[in-house]
Short mmCIF file of C-alpha atoms and ligand atoms in Angstrom, two decimals:
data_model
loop_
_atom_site.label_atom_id
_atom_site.label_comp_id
_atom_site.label_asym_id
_atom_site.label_seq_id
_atom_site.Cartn_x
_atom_site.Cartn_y
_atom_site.Cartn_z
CA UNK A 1 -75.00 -37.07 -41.91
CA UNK A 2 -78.79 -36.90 -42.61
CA UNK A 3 -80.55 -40.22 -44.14
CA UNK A 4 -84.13 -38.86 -45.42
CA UNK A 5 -86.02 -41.99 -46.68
CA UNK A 6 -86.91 -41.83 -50.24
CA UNK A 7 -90.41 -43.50 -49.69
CA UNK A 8 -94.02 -42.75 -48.64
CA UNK A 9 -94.34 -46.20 -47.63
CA UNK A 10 -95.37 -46.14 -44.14
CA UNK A 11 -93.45 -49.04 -43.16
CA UNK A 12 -90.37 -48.91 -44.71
CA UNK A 13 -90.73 -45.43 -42.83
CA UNK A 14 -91.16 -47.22 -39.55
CA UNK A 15 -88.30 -49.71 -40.32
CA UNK A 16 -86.05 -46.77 -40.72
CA UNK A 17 -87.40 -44.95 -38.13
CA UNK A 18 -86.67 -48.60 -35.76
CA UNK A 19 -82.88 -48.41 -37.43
CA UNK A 20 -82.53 -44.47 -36.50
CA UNK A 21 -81.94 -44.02 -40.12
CA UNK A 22 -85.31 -41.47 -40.99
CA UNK A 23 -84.40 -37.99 -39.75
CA UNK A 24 -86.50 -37.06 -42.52
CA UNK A 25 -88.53 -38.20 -45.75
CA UNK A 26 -88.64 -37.30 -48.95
CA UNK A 27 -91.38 -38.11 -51.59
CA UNK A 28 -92.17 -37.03 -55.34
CA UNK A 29 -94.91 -37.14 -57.39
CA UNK A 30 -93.75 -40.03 -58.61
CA UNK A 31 -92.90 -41.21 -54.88
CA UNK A 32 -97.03 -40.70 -54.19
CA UNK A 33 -97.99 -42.17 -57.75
CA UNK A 34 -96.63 -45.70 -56.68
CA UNK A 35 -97.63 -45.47 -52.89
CA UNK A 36 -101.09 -45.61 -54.47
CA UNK A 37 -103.01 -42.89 -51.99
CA UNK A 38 -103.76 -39.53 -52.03
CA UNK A 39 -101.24 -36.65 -51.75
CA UNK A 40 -102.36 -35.22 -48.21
CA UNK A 41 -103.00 -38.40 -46.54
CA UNK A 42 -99.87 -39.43 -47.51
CA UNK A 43 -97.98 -36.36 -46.11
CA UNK A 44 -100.38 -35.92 -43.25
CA UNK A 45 -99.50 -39.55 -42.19
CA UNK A 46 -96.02 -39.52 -42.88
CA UNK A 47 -95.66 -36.23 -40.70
CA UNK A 48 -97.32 -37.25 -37.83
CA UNK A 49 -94.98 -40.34 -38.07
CA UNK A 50 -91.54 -38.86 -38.08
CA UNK A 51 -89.74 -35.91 -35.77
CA UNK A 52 -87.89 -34.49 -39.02
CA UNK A 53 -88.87 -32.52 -42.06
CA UNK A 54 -91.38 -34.26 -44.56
CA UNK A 55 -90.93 -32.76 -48.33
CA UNK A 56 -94.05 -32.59 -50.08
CA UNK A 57 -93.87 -31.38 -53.88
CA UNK A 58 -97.24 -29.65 -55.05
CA UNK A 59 -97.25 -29.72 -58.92
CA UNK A 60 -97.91 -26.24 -60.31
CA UNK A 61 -95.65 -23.59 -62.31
CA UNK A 62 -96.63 -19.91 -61.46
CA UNK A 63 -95.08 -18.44 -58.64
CA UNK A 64 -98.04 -17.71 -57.14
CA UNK A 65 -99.47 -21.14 -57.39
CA UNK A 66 -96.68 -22.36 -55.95
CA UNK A 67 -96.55 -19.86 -53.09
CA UNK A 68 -101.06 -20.82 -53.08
CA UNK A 69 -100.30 -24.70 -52.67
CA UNK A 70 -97.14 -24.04 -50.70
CA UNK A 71 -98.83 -22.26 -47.56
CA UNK A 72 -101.70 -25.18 -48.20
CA UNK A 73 -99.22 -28.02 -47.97
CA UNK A 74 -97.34 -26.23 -44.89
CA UNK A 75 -100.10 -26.01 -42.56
CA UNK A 76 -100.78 -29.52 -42.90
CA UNK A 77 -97.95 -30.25 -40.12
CA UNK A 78 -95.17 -28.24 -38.86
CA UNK A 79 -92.54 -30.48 -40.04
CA UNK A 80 -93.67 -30.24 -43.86
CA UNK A 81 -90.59 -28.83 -46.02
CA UNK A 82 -92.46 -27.61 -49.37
CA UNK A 83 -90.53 -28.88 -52.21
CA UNK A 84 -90.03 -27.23 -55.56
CA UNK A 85 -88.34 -27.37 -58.71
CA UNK A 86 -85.89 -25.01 -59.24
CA UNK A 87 -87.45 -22.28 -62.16
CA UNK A 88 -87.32 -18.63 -62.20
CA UNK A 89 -90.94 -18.91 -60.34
CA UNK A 90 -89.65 -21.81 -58.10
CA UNK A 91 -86.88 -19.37 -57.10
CA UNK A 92 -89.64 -16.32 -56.18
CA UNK A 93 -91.83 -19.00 -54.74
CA UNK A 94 -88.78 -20.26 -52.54
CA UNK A 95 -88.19 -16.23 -51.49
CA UNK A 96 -91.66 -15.79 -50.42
CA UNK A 97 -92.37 -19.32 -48.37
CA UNK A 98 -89.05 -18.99 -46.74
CA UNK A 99 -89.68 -15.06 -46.06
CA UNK A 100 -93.28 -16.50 -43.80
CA UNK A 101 -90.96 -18.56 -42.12
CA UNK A 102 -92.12 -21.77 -44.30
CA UNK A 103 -89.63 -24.20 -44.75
CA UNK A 104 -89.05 -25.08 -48.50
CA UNK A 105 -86.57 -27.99 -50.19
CA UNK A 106 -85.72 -26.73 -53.73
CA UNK A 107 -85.21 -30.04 -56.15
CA UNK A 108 -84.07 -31.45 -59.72
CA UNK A 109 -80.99 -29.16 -59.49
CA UNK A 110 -77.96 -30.50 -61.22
CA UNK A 111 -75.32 -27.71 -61.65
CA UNK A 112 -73.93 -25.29 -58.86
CA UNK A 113 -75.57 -22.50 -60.26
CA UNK A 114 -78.65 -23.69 -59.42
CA UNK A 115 -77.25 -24.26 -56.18
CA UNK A 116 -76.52 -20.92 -55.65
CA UNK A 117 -79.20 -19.19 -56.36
CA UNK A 118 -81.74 -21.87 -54.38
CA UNK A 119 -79.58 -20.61 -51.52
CA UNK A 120 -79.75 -17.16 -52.29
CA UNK A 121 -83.56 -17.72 -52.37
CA UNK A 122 -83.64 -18.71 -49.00
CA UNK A 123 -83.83 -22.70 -49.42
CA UNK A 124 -83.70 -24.59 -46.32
CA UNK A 125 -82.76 -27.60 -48.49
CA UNK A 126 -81.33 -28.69 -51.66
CA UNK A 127 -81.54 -31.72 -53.58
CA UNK A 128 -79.27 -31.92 -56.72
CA UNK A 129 -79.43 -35.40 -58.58
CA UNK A 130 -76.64 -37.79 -58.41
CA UNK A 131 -77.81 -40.56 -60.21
CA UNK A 132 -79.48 -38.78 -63.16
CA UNK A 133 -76.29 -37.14 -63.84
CA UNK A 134 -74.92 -40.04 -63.98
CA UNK A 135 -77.31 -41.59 -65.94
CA UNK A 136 -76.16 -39.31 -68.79
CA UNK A 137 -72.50 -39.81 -68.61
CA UNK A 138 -72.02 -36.62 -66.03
CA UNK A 139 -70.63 -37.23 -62.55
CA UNK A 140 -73.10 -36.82 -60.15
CA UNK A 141 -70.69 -36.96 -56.78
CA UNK A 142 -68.51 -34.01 -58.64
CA UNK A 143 -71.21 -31.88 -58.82
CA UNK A 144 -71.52 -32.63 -54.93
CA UNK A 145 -68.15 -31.73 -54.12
CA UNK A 146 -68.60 -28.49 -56.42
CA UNK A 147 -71.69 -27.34 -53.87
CA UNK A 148 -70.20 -28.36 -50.55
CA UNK A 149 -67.33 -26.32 -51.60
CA UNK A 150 -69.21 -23.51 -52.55
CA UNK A 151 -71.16 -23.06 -49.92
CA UNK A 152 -68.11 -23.51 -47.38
CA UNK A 153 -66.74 -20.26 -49.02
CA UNK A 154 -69.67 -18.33 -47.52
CA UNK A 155 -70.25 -19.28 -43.89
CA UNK A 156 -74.13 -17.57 -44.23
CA UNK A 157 -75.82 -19.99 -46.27
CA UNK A 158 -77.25 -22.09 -43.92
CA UNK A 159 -78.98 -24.08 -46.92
CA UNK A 160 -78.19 -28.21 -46.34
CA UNK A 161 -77.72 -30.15 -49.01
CA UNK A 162 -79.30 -32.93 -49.15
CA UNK A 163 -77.89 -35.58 -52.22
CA UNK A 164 -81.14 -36.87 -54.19
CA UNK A 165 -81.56 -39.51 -56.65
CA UNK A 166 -79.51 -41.90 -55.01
CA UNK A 167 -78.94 -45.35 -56.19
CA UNK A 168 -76.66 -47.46 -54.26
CA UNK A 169 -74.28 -47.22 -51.09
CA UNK A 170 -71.26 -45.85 -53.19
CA UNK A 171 -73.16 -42.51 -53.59
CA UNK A 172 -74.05 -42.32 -49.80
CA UNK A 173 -70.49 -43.00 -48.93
CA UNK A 174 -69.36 -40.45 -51.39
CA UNK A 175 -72.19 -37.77 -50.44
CA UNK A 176 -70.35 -38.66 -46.64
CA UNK A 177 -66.62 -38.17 -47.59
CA UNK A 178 -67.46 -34.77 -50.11
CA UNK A 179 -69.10 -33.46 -47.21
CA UNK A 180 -72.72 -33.11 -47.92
CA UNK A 181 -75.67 -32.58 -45.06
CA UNK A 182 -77.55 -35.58 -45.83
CA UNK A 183 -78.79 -37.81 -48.40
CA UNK A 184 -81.76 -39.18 -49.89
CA UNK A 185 -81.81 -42.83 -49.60
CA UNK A 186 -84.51 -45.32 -51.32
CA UNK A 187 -85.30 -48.08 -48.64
CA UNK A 188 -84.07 -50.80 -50.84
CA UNK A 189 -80.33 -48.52 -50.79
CA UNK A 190 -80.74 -48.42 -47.25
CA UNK A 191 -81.04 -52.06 -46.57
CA UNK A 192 -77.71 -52.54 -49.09
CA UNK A 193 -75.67 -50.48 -46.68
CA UNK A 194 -76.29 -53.09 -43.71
CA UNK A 195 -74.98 -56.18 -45.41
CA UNK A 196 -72.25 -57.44 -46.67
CA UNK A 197 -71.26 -60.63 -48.18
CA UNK A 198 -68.51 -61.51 -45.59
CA UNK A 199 -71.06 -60.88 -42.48
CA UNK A 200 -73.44 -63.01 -44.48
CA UNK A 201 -70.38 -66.08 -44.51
CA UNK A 202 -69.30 -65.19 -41.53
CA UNK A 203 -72.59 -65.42 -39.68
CA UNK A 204 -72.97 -69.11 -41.39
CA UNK A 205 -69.74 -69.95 -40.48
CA UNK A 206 -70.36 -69.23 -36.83
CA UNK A 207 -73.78 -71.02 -36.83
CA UNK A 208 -72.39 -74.19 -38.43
CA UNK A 209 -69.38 -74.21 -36.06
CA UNK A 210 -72.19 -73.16 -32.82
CA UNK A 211 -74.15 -76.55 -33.86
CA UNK A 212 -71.20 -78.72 -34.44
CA UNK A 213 -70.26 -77.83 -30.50
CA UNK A 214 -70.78 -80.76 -27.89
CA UNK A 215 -73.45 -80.12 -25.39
O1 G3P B 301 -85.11 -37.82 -54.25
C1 G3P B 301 -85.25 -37.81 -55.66
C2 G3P B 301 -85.33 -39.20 -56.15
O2 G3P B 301 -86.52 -39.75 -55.74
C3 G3P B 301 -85.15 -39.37 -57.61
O3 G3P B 301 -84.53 -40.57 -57.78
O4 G3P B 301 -83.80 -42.59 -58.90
O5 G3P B 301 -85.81 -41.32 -59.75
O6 G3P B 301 -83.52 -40.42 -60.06
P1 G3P B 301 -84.41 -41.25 -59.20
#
C-alpha cells in the first residue's frame, strides 16, 4: 500500500522519505496555509524532493480555470498530480488534464458515486474522506470498502484510491485490509503507527536489565 504524507513540511517529508514511508505527498490549501510559504515554492520544493506524485490543489471553479491553473501547476515538475474537487467542472476539468496526459487527483469525495464518475473522468487518483465522514456520524472505512469493490467489478479503471482525511492508525489499517491503493497519512499518524506501548516497556525493561548486568 501507498503512504502519501499529508504535509508540506519539508522535513517531516524527509523523515518519511528516511522511513520509506513518502511514495507521494499530498497538500491542501489548508496544508500550504499552515506551512506558511507560497503555493509554488512549496510544490516546486516538495517535487524536486520526492520520486512520487506531489498533489497540488489550485483554487478556482470554472472548468476552464481549472484546466488554465491545472496545465500551470503541471509543468512545474513532472511528478505534480493536479488535484481537484469533485464538481460538474472538476469532472470536465479532470477529462481534459487527463486527456494531455496530465496527471490529476480528484478530492473531497465521500460517496461512490462520486467515485465513479472521477474514474470515468479519467482520474489518476481519488481521495474520498474517512475521517470527515466520520466526523458526522457516517462510516468513513464503509464507504472505502464500497469503492474498492466497485472498481474491482471493472478491471479498466485504473484510478487508485488513495484514503484522505486520515486520523489515526485504525483507518490506515482498515484502508489496508478493505483493499485500498494507498492512504493519506498526517506525519503525526505516521509516527503513531511505529510505537506501541509494549515496545516502549519492553525496551525499558531490557535497558534496566542490560545495566543491572556484571561487567
Ligand atoms: O488529505 C486530506 C486531508 O488533509 C484532510 O484531512 O483531517 O482535515 O479531514 P482532515
Amino acid at each position: 500500500m501507498k503512504f502519501f504524507v499529508d504535509s508540506a513540511e519539508t522535513e517531516e517529508i524527509q523523515a518519511a522519505k528516511r522511513l520509506g514511508l513518502a511514495d507521494g505527498v499530498t497538500t491542501n490549501p489548508t496544508i500550504i496555509l499552515k506551512s506558511g510559504r507560497g503555493f509554488e515554492t512549496v510544490i516546486r520544493e516538495i517535487a524536486a524532493l520526492i520520486d512520487g506524485p506531489v498533489a497540488a490543489e489550485p483554487v478556482c471553479s470554472s472548468a476552464d480555470e481549472i484546466i488554465r491553473e491545472g496545465r500551470l501547476i503541471a509543468s512545474w515538475a513532472e511528478n505534480v498530480s493536479v488535484k481537484i474537487p469533485l464538481t460538474r467542472d472538476g469532472l470536465e476539468a479532470v477529462r481534459v488534464l487527463s486527456g494531455e496526459g496530465i496527471s490529476t487527483t480528484m478530492t473531497l469525495i465521500f460517496s461512490p458515486a462520486q467515485a465513479l464518475l472521477a474514474a470515468k473522468a479519467g482520474a489518476s487518483f481519488i481521495c474520498p474522506f474517512v475521517g470527515r465522514l466520520d466526523d458526522v456520524s457516517h462510516s468513513g472505512m464503509d464507504l472505502i470498502a464500497e469503492i474498492v469493490a466497485l472498481f474491482s467489478n471493472y478491471p479498466g479503471i485504473d484510478t487508485e484510491v488513495i484514503v484522505a482525511s486520515v486520523r489515526g492508525p485504525a483507518h490506515v489499517i482498515e484502508s489496508a485490509m478493505a483493499g485500498a491503493d494507498g492512504v493519506t497519512v498526517p506525519y503525526t499518524v505516521l509516527e503513531q503507527l511505529m510505537r506501541h506501548p509494549l515496545t516502549d516497556a519492553g525496551i525499558e525493561k531490557f535497558l534496566s536489565d542490560w545495566n543491572k548486568i556484571a561487567p
